[in-house]
PDB file of C-alpha atoms in Angstrom:
ATOM      1  CA  THR A 284       6.272  12.523 -16.032  1.00 59.00           C
ATOM      2  CA  ASP A 285       4.234   9.842 -17.742  1.00 73.00           C
ATOM      3  CA  PHE A 286       6.607   6.981 -18.474  1.00 82.00           C
ATOM      4  CA  SER A 287       4.099   5.025 -20.607  1.00 89.00           C
ATOM      5  CA  ILE A 288       5.967   1.761 -20.093  1.00 93.00           C
ATOM      6  CA  PRO A 289       4.936  -1.644 -18.714  1.00 93.00           C
ATOM      7  CA  LEU A 290       5.148  -2.046 -14.934  1.00 93.00           C
ATOM      8  CA  GLU A 291       7.824  -4.715 -15.306  1.00 94.00           C
ATOM      9  CA  GLU A 292      10.062  -2.241 -17.097  1.00 95.00           C
ATOM     10  CA  PHE A 293       9.347   0.513 -14.575  1.00 96.00           C
ATOM     11  CA  PHE A 294      10.348  -1.711 -11.653  1.00 96.00           C
ATOM     12  CA  SER A 295      13.388  -2.992 -13.521  1.00 96.00           C
ATOM     13  CA  ARG A 296      14.592   0.581 -13.972  1.00 96.00           C
ATOM     14  CA  LEU A 297      13.696   1.367 -10.376  1.00 97.00           C
ATOM     15  CA  GLN A 298      15.827  -1.542  -9.159  1.00 96.00           C
ATOM     16  CA  LYS A 299      18.707  -0.279 -11.305  1.00 98.00           C
ATOM     17  CA  GLY A 300      18.451   3.017  -9.440  1.00 97.00           C
ATOM     18  CA  GLU A 301      17.551   5.191 -12.421  1.00 96.00           C
ATOM     19  CA  GLN A 302      16.735   8.506 -10.754  1.00 96.00           C
ATOM     20  CA  PRO A 303      13.492   9.511 -12.515  1.00 95.00           C
ATOM     21  CA  TYR A 304      11.991   6.131 -11.567  1.00 96.00           C
ATOM     22  CA  VAL A 305      13.287   6.310  -8.004  1.00 97.00           C
ATOM     23  CA  ASP A 306      11.847   9.818  -7.614  1.00 96.00           C
ATOM     24  CA  ARG A 307       8.446   8.826  -9.010  1.00 96.00           C
ATOM     25  CA  PHE A 308       8.279   5.711  -6.836  1.00 96.00           C
ATOM     26  CA  GLN A 309       9.228   7.633  -3.696  1.00 97.00           C
ATOM     27  CA  GLU A 310       6.405  10.062  -4.442  1.00 96.00           C
ATOM     28  CA  TYR A 311       4.032   7.124  -4.931  1.00 95.00           C
ATOM     29  CA  LEU A 312       5.129   5.495  -1.648  1.00 95.00           C
ATOM     30  CA  SER A 313       4.633   8.763   0.207  1.00 96.00           C
ATOM     31  CA  ASP A 314       1.138   9.273  -1.227  1.00 95.00           C
ATOM     32  CA  LEU A 315       0.172   5.675  -0.487  1.00 93.00           C
ATOM     33  CA  ALA A 316       1.569   5.939   3.053  1.00 91.00           C
ATOM     34  CA  ILE A 317      -0.550   9.032   3.696  1.00 92.00           C
ATOM     35  CA  GLY A 318      -3.624   7.120   2.541  1.00 91.00           C
ATOM     36  CA  ILE A 319      -2.792   4.126   4.738  1.00 87.00           C
ATOM     37  CA  ALA A 320      -2.220   6.317   7.797  1.00 87.00           C
ATOM     38  CA  ASN A 321      -5.430   8.259   7.193  1.00 89.00           C
ATOM     39  CA  ILE A 322      -7.497   5.095   6.843  1.00 86.00           C
ATOM     40  CA  HIS A 323      -5.927   3.660   9.976  1.00 82.00           C
ATOM     41  CA  MET A 324      -6.485   6.840  11.990  1.00 83.00           C
ATOM     42  CA  ILE A 325     -10.112   7.153  10.899  1.00 86.00           C
ATOM     43  CA  LEU A 326     -11.272   3.533  10.853  1.00 83.00           C
ATOM     44  CA  ASP A 327      -8.713   1.697  13.030  1.00 78.00           C
ATOM     45  CA  CYS A 328      -8.932  -1.367  10.805  1.00 78.00           C
ATOM     46  CA  ASP A 329      -6.711  -3.673   8.818  1.00 77.00           C
ATOM     47  CA  ILE A 330      -5.797  -2.373   5.379  1.00 81.00           C
ATOM     48  CA  VAL A 331      -5.424  -4.447   2.227  1.00 80.00           C
ATOM     49  CA  ILE A 332      -3.559  -2.901  -0.674  1.00 83.00           C
ATOM     50  CA  GLY A 333      -4.701  -4.176  -4.037  1.00 79.00           C
ATOM     51  CA  GLY A 334      -4.352  -3.408  -7.691  1.00 79.00           C
ATOM     52  CA  GLN A 335      -1.905  -3.938 -10.497  1.00 82.00           C
ATOM     53  CA  LEU A 336       1.112  -2.694  -8.529  1.00 87.00           C
ATOM     54  CA  THR A 337       0.589  -5.174  -5.697  1.00 85.00           C
ATOM     55  CA  PRO A 338       2.788  -7.955  -7.158  1.00 87.00           C
ATOM     56  CA  PHE A 339       5.705  -5.500  -7.241  1.00 92.00           C
ATOM     57  CA  LEU A 340       5.248  -3.947  -3.789  1.00 91.00           C
ATOM     58  CA  GLU A 341       6.302  -6.745  -1.449  1.00 89.00           C
ATOM     59  CA  PRO A 342      10.010  -5.783  -1.335  1.00 93.00           C
ATOM     60  CA  TYR A 343       9.006  -2.190  -0.596  1.00 93.00           C
ATOM     61  CA  LEU A 344       6.348  -2.933   2.039  1.00 89.00           C
ATOM     62  CA  PRO A 345       8.592  -2.340   5.089  1.00 87.00           C
ATOM     63  CA  GLN A 346       9.685   1.015   3.637  1.00 91.00           C
ATOM     64  CA  LEU A 347       6.075   1.957   2.846  1.00 90.00           C
ATOM     65  CA  LEU A 348       4.858   1.081   6.324  1.00 84.00           C
ATOM     66  CA  LYS A 349       7.722   2.955   7.982  1.00 85.00           C
ATOM     67  CA  ILE A 350       6.684   6.051   6.037  1.00 89.00           C
ATOM     68  CA  ALA A 351       3.037   5.478   7.057  1.00 86.00           C
ATOM     69  CA  GLU A 352       4.015   5.402  10.735  1.00 82.00           C
ATOM     70  CA  ASN A 353       5.283   8.972  10.372  1.00 85.00           C
ATOM     71  CA  TYR A 354       1.843  10.189   9.276  1.00 85.00           C
ATOM     72  CA  ASP A 355      -0.231   8.504  11.999  1.00 79.00           C
ATOM     73  CA  HIS A 356      -0.656  11.268  14.565  1.00 75.00           C
ATOM     74  CA  PHE A 357      -2.689   9.290  17.095  1.00 70.00           C
ATOM     75  CA  VAL A 358      -0.686   6.139  17.638  1.00 64.00           C
ATOM     76  CA  ARG A 359       3.031   5.829  18.184  1.00 59.00           C
ATOM     77  CA  GLU A 360       4.996   2.615  17.920  1.00 56.00           C
ATOM     78  CA  ILE A 361       2.278   0.889  15.913  1.00 55.00           C
ATOM     79  CA  ASP A 362       3.352  -2.137  13.968  1.00 59.00           C
ATOM     80  CA  TYR A 363       1.905  -1.356  10.572  1.00 56.00           C
ATOM     81  CA  ILE A 364       3.102  -4.725   9.304  1.00 53.00           C
ATOM     82  CA  ASP A 365       0.243  -6.248  11.332  1.00 57.00           C
ATOM     83  CA  VAL A 366      -2.204  -3.644  10.008  1.00 59.00           C
ATOM     84  CA  CYS A 367      -1.453  -3.632   6.290  1.00 67.00           C
ATOM     85  CA  ARG A 368      -1.366  -6.508   3.826  1.00 72.00           C
ATOM     86  CA  LEU A 369      -0.960  -6.913   0.085  1.00 74.00           C
ATOM     87  CA  SER A 370      -3.802  -8.459  -1.865  1.00 70.00           C
ATOM     88  CA  ARG A 371      -3.206 -11.343  -4.224  1.00 67.00           C
ATOM     89  CA  LEU A 372      -6.080 -10.109  -6.377  1.00 64.00           C
ATOM     90  CA  ARG A 373      -5.357  -7.836  -9.295  1.00 60.00           C
ATOM     91  CA  THR A 374      -8.914  -6.897 -10.206  1.00 62.00           C
ATOM     92  CA  LEU A 375     -12.074  -6.067  -8.260  1.00 61.00           C
ATOM     93  CA  THR A 376     -10.020  -5.336  -5.157  1.00 60.00           C
ATOM     94  CA  SER A 377     -12.202  -2.416  -4.061  1.00 63.00           C
ATOM     95  CA  CYS A 378     -15.338  -4.537  -4.267  1.00 64.00           C
ATOM     96  CA  THR A 379     -13.707  -7.401  -2.426  1.00 66.00           C
ATOM     97  CA  GLY A 380     -12.315  -5.125   0.272  1.00 64.00           C
ATOM     98  CA  ALA A 381     -15.658  -3.423   0.795  1.00 69.00           C
ATOM     99  CA  ALA A 382     -17.443  -6.770   1.028  1.00 71.00           C
ATOM    100  CA  LEU A 383     -15.003  -8.243   3.560  1.00 71.00           C
ATOM    101  CA  ARG A 384     -16.257  -5.988   6.339  1.00 72.00           C
ATOM    102  CA  TRP A 385     -19.817  -7.285   5.922  1.00 76.00           C
ATOM    103  CA  VAL A 386     -18.747 -10.900   5.493  1.00 78.00           C
ATOM    104  CA  GLN A 387     -16.684 -10.658   8.686  1.00 79.00           C
ATOM    105  CA  ARG A 388     -19.639  -9.162  10.576  1.00 81.00           C
ATOM    106  CA  MET A 389     -21.927 -11.925   9.315  1.00 81.00           C
ATOM    107  CA  LEU A 390     -19.440 -14.612  10.399  1.00 84.00           C
ATOM    108  CA  GLU A 391     -19.065 -13.058  13.838  1.00 86.00           C
ATOM    109  CA  GLU A 392     -22.845 -12.943  14.334  1.00 84.00           C
ATOM    110  CA  SER A 393     -23.347 -16.571  13.258  1.00 73.00           C
TER     111      SER A 393
END
């Protein structure tokens, strides 16, 4: 279902418990959790979630990370709160995230 509504309205309806919005958001959280777990299993690195949904995700972060723990098949009892953070940026998050690895390496070598 394409709701074609502003994010503020979507999250307002989600908070009211309207079932189509709850169902869609649960699907989104599950998909995002799979991505987080896969990145963590493959790269064993911190994960920064960015994009236009980020300002709305903070209340749902513990739920998201609990779901992610269920998909990580290599590590048990990992504290995903320490692994995953929300970006304050709304644009260019992929570029910024990709660059951070190289900036960190440069700082460590200096």
